[in-house]
Coordinates of C-alpha atoms in Angstrom, one line a residue:
X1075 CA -3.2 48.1 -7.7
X1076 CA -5.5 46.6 -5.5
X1077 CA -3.9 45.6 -1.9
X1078 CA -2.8 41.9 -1.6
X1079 CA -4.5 40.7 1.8
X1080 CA -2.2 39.8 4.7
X1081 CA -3.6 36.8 5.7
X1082 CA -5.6 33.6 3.9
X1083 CA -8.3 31.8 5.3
X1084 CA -8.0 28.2 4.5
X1085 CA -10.9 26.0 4.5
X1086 CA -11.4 23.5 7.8
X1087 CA -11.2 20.9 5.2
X1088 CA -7.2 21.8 4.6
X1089 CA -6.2 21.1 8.5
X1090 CA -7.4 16.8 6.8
X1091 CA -3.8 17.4 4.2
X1092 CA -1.5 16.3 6.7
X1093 CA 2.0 15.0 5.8
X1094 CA 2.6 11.4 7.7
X1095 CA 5.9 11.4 10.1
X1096 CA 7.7 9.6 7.1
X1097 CA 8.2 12.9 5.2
X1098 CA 9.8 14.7 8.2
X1099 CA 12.0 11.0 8.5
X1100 CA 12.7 12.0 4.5
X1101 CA 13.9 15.6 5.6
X1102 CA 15.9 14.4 8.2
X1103 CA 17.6 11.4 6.4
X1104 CA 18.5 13.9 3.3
X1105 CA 19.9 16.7 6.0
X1106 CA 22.2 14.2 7.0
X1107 CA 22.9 12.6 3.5
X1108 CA 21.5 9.1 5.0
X1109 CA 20.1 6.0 3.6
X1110 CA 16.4 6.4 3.6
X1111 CA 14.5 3.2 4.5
X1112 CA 11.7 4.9 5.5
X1113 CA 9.1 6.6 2.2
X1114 CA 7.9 3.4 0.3
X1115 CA 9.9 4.2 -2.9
X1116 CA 10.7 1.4 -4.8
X1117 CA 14.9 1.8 -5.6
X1118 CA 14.8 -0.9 -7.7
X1119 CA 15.4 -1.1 -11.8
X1120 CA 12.1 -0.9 -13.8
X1121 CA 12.0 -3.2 -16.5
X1122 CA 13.9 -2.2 -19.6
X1123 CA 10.6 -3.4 -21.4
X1124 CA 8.5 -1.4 -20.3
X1125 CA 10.8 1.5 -20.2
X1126 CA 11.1 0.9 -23.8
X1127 CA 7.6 1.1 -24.3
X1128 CA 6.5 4.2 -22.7
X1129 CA 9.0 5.2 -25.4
X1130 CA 7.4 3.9 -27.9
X1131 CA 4.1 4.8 -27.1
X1132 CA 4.7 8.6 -26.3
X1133 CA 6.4 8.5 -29.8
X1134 CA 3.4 6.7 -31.6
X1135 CA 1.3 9.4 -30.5
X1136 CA -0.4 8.2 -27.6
X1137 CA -0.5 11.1 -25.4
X1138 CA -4.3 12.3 -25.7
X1139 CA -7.1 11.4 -22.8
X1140 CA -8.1 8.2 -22.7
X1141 CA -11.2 6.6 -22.3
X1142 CA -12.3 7.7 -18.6
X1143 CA -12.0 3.8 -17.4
X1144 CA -8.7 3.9 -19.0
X1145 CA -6.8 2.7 -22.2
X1146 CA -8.7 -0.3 -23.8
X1147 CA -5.7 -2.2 -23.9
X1148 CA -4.4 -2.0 -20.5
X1149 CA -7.9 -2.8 -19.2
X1150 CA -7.8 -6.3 -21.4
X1151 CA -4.6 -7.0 -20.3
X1152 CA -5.7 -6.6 -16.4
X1153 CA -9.0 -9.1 -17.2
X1154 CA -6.4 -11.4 -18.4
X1155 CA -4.5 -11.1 -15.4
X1156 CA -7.5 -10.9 -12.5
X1157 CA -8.5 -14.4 -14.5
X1158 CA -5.5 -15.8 -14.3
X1159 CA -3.5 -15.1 -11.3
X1160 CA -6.7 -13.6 -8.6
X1161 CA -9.2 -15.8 -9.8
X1162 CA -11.7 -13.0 -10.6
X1163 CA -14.0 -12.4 -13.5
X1164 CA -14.4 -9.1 -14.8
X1165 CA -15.5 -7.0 -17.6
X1166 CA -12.8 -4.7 -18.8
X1167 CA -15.9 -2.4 -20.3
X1168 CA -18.0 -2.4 -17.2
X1169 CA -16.0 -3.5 -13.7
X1170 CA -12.2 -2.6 -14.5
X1171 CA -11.0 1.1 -14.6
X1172 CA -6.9 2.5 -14.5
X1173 CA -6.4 5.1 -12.1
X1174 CA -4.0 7.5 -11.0
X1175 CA -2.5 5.1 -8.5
X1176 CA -3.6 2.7 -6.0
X1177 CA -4.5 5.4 -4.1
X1178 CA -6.2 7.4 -7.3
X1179 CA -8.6 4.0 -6.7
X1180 CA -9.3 4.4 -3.2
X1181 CA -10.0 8.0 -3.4
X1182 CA -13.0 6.9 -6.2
X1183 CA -14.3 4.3 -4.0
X1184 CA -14.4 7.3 -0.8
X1185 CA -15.9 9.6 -3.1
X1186 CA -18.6 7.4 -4.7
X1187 CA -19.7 5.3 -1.5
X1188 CA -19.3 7.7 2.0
X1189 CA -21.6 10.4 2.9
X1190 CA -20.5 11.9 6.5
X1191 CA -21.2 9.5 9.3
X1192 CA -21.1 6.1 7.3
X1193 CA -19.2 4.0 9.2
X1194 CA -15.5 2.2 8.0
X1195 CA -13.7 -0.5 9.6
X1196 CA -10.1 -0.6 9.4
X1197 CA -7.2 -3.0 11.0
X1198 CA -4.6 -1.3 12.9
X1199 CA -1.5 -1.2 11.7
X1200 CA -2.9 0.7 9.6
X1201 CA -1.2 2.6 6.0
X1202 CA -2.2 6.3 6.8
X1203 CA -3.2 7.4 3.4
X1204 CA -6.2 5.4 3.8
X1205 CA -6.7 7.3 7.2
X1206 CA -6.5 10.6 5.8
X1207 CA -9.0 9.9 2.6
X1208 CA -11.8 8.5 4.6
X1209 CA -11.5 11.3 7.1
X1210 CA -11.9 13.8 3.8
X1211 CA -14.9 12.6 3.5
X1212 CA -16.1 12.4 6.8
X1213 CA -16.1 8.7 8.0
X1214 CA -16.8 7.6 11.3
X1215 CA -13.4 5.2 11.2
X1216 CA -13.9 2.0 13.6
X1217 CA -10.6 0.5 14.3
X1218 CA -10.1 -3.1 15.1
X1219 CA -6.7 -3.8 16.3
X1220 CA -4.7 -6.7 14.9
X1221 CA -2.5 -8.9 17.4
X1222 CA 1.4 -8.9 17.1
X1223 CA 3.5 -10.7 16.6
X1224 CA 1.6 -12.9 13.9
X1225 CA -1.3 -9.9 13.0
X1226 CA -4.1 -12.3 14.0
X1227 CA -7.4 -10.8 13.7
X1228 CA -9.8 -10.7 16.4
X1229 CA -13.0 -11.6 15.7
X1230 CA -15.3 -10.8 18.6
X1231 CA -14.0 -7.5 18.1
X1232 CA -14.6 -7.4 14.4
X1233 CA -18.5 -8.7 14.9
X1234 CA -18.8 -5.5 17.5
X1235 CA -17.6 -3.0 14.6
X1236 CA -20.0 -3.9 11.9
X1237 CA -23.4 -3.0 11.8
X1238 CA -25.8 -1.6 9.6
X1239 CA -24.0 1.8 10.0
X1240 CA -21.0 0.5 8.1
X1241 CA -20.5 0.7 4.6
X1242 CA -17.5 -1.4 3.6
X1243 CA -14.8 -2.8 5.6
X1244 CA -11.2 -2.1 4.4
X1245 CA -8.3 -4.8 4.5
X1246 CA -4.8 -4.6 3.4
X1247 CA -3.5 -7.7 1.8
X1248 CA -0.2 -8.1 1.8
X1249 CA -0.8 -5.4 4.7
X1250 CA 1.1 -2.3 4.7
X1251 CA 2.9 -1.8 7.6
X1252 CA 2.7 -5.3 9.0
X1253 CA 3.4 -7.5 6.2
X1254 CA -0.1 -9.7 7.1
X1255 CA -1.2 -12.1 4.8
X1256 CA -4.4 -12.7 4.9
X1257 CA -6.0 -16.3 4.2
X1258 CA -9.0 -17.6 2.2
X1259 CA -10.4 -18.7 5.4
X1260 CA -10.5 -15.1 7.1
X1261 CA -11.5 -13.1 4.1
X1262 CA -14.8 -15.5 3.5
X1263 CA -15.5 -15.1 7.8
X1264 CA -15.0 -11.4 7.4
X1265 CA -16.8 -10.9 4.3
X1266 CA -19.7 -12.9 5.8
X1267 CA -20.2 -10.5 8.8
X1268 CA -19.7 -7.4 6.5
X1269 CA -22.3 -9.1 4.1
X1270 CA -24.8 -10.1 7.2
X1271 CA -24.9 -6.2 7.7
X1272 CA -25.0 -5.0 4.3
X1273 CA -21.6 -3.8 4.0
X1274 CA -18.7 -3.9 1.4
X1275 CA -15.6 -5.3 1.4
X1276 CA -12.6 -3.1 0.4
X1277 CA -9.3 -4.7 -0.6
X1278 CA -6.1 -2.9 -1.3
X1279 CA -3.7 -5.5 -3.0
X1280 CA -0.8 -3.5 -4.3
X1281 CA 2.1 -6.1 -3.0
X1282 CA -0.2 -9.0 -4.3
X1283 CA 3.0 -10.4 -6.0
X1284 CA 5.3 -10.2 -3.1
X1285 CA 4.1 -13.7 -0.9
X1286 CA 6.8 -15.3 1.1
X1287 CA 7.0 -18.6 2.8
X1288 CA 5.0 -20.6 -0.3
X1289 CA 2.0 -19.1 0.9
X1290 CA -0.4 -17.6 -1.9
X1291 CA -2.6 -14.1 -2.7
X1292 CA -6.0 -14.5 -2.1
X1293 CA -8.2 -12.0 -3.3
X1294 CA -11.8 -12.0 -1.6
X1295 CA -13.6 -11.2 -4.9
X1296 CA -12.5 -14.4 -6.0
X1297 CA -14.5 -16.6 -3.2
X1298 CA -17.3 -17.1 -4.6
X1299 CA -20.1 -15.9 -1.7
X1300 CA -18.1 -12.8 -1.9
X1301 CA -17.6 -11.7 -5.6
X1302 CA -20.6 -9.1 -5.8
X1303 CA -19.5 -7.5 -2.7
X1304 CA -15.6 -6.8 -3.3
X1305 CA -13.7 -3.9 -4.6
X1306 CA -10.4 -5.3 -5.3
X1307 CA -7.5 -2.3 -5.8
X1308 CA -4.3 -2.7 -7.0
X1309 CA -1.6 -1.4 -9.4
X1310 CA 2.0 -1.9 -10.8
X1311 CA 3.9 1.2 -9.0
X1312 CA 5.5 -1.9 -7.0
X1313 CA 5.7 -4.4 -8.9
X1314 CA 7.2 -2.7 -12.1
X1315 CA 9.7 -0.3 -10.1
X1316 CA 7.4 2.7 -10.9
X1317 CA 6.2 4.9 -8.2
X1318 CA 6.5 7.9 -9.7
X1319 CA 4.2 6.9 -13.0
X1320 CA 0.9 6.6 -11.2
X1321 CA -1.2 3.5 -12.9
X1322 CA -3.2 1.7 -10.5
X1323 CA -6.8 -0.1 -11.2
X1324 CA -9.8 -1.3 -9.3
X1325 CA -12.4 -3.3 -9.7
X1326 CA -16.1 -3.3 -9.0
X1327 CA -19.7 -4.6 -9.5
X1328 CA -21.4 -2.5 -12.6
X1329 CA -23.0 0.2 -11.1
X1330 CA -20.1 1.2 -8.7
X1331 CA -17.8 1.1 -11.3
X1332 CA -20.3 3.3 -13.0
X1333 CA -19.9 5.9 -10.5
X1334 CA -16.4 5.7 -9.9
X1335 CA -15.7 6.2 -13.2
X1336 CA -17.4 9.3 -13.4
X1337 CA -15.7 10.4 -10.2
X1338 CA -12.5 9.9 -12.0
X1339 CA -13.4 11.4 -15.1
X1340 CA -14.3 14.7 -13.3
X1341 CA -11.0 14.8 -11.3
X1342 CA -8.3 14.3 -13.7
X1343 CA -10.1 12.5 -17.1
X1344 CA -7.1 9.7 -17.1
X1345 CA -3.9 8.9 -16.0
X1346 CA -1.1 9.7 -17.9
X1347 CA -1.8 7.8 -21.1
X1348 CA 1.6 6.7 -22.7
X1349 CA 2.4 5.6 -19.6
X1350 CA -0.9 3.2 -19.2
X1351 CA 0.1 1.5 -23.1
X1352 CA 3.6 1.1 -21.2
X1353 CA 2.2 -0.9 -17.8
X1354 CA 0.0 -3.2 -20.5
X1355 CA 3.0 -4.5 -22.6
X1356 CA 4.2 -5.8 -18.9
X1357 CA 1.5 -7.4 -17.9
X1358 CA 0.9 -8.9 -21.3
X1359 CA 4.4 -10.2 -21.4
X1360 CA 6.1 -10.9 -18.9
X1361 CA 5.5 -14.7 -17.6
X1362 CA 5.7 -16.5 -14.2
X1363 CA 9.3 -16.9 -14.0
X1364 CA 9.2 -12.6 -13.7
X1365 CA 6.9 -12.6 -10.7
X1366 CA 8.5 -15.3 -8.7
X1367 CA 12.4 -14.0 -9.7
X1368 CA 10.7 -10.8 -7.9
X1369 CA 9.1 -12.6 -5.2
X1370 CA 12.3 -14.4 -4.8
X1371 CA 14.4 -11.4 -4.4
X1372 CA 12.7 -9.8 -1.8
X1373 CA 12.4 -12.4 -0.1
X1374 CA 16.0 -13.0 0.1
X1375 CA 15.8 -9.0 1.2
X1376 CA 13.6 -9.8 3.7
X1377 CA 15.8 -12.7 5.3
X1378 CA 18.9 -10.7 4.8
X1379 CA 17.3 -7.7 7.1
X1380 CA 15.6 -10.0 9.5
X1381 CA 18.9 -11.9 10.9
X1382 CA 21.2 -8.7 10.7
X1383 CA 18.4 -6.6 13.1
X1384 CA 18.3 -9.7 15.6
X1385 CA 22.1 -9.3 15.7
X1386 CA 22.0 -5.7 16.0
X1387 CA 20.1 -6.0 18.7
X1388 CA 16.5 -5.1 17.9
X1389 CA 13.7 -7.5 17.2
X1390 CA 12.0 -7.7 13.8
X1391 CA 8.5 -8.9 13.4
X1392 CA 8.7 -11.5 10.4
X1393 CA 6.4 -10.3 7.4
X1394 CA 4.6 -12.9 4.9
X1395 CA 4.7 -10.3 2.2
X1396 CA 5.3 -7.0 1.2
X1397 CA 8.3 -5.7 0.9
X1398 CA 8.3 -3.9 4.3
X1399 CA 10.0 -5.2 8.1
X1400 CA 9.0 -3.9 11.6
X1401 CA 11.8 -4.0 14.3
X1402 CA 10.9 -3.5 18.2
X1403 CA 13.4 -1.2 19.6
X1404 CA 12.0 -1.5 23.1
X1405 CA 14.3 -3.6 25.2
X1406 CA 17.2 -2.2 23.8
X1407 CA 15.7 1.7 23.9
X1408 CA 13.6 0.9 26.7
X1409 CA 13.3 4.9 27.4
X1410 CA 12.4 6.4 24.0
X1411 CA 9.2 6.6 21.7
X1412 CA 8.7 5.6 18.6
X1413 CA 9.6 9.1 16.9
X1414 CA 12.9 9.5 19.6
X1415 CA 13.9 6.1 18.1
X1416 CA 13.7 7.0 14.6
X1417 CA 15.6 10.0 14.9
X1418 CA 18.2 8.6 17.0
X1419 CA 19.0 6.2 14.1
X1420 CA 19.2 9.1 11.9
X1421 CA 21.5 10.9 14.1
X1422 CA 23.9 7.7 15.4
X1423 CA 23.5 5.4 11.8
X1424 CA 22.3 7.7 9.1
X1425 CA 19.5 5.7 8.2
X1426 CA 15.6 6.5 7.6
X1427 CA 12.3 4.4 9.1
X1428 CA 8.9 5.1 10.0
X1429 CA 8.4 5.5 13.7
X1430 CA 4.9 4.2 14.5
X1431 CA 3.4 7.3 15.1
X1432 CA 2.3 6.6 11.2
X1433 CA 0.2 3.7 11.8
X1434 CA -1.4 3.7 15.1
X1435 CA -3.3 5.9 17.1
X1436 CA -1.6 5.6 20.3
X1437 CA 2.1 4.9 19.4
X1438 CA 3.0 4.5 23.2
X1439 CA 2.1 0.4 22.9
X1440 CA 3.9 0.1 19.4
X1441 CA 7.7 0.7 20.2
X1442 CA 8.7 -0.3 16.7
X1443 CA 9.8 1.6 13.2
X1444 CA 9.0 0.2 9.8
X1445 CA 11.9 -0.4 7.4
X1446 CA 11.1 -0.3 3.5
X1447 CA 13.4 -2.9 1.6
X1448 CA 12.7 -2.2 -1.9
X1449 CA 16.2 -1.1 -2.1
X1450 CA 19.5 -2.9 -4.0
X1451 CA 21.0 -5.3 -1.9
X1452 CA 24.5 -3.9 -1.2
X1453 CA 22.4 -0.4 -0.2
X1454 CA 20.7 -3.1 2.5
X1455 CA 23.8 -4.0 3.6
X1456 CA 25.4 -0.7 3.9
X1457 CA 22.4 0.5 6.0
X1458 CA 22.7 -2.4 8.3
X1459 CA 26.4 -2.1 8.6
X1460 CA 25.5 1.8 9.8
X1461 CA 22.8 -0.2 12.1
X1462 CA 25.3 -1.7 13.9
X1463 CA 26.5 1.5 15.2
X1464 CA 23.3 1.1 17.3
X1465 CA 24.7 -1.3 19.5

């Protein structure tokens, strides 16, 4: 029997697979049999409808490949919807394709668009999967950093970061960890200086139907001076309770589309097909009063969590969507980081969140944590009842 070797070599590539801070928060919370506020899992019920037809489907037989854009059904369902609720205009058989997540959709538009040393702009706060898939494929990431409390964007700094070396600029809308909306008005101005150098524009839209405050989702491939330069991604892990099932979608002009799809295709063929009939009989179905009865209730969440931290003693950063919160810890912890914090909460209340380590580069001038509230409500109040502890 030939000798097993005693050591691997892993490729340089493999030090880029890096598991974010919020995993060792997940390890810690579960050691202490916590309440994890931390990993973006969604806690809540998924629709009994869609349960029901995931069912259905895998029982009908629809558990071969699908078509590499995805099934033909969900994709006319999700034209319907970009048409009706984002204002955009797309061919299910030649700009829409289902992929294995949000992220499944960002990974295509990586794959299909960077060659080493193309430039990316990216806002900080920023969600550190994207980080870690345009590293994989060697961008030179440019970081503009957004202004707290409100997140507002600034522009001089924006107008230095794009140039003819940048291939798309990425936004986050409702913005994961910081809860920014953005407006009509700043996706045309930054769409117009990522057009002026030829560059994309990149928009991840995942918590599209969580909107607070009246405002409204704008999605920049529905302005018109923009629509041929957008790839809009989104998906219904969120919005339908279902993390774990993996159907997201983007949307492109024709001949990046083309290319994605084929990037797809290579890499896993399709998502999981009974699962893709399942996410179509939602988004066929249900009507307006489902989206703003989920709107609604995290918004309630959101209210709930913002005036019990203030009375704990920390100070949370109002979101205008999503369904995270960030809470500065700094004049109450004056002496600990980010990570410190986040343990000590784990150690003193039992409860999980994301030091900032996550989302910035230098966590040192961002002394918060990000709570997820995609939970039931009386788990919200239990963890802030343990929260109190804090004081």
């Amino acid at each position: 029997m030939a000798s097993v070797p005693s050591a691997f070599r892993l490729s340089q590539r493999s030090e880029l697979f890096q598991s974010p801070a919020l995993r060792q928060i997940t390890v810690e919370v579960q050691r202490v049999g916590g309440i994890n506020l931390g990993q973006g899992v969604c806690n809540l019920p998924t629709p009994p409808e869609v349960v029901e037809a995931a069912h259905r489907a895998a029982r009908d037989g629809e558990n071969r490949y699908t078509h590499p854009r995805g099934a033909a059904r969900l994709r006319r369902a999700l034209a319907e919807k970009l048409r009706a609720h984002n204002g955009i205009e797309a061919d299910p058989e030649a700009n829409i394709m289902v992929s294995c997540g949000a992220t499944g959709g960002f990974e295509a538009v990586c794959a299909t668009l960077l060659d080493p040393g193309d430039a990316v702009v990216v806002f900080e706060p920023t969600y550190p999967y994207h980080l870690q898939a345009l590293k994989r494929y060697g961008a030179s990431i440019r970081t503009v950093r957004l202004a707290e409390p409100h997140w507002e964007v600034d522009w001089e700094a924006v107008a230095a970061a794009v140039d003819s070396a940048t291939k798309f600029v990425l936004v986050n809308t409702p913005g994961n960890p910081t809860g920014k909306v953005w407006s009509a008005k700043e996706l045309a101005r930054l769409g117009d200086i990522a057009a002026r150098h030829g560059a994309l524009l990149v928009t991840d839209e995942i918590y599209e139907y969580m909107i607070f405050d009246g405002a409204r989702h704008v999605s920049a491939a529905s302005i018109p001076e923009l629509k041929d330069r957008v790839i809009t991604i989104g998906g219904y892990s969120k919005t339908f309770s279902i993390t774990g099932w993996r159907i997201g979608y983007a949307v492109a002009p024709t001949a990046v589309a083309t290319a994605m799809t084929a990037f797809l295709d290579a890499v896993y063929a399709c998502a999981p097909s009974p699962l893709q009939e399942a996410v179509a009989v939602g988004v066929e179905s249900f009507d307006s009063l489902f989206y703003e009865t989920l709107r609604g209730q995290y918004e309630d969440k959101r209210d709930l969590f913002f005036h019990r931290l203030q009375k704990i003693g920390l100070k949370p950063l109002l979101p205008g969507g999503s369904y995270y919160m960030l809470a500065a810890f700094d004049e109450a912890f004056p002496s600990m980081s980010s990570f410190e914090f986040a343990r000590h909460m784990i150690e003193r209340a039992g409860v999980g969140a994301v030091p900032s380590d996550d989302f910035v580069r230098d966590p040192s001038v961002a002394p918060w944590v990000r709570f997820c509230l995609a939970q039931e409500q009386d788990v919200l109040v239990e963890a802030l009842d343990r929260l109190s502890r804090l004081r």
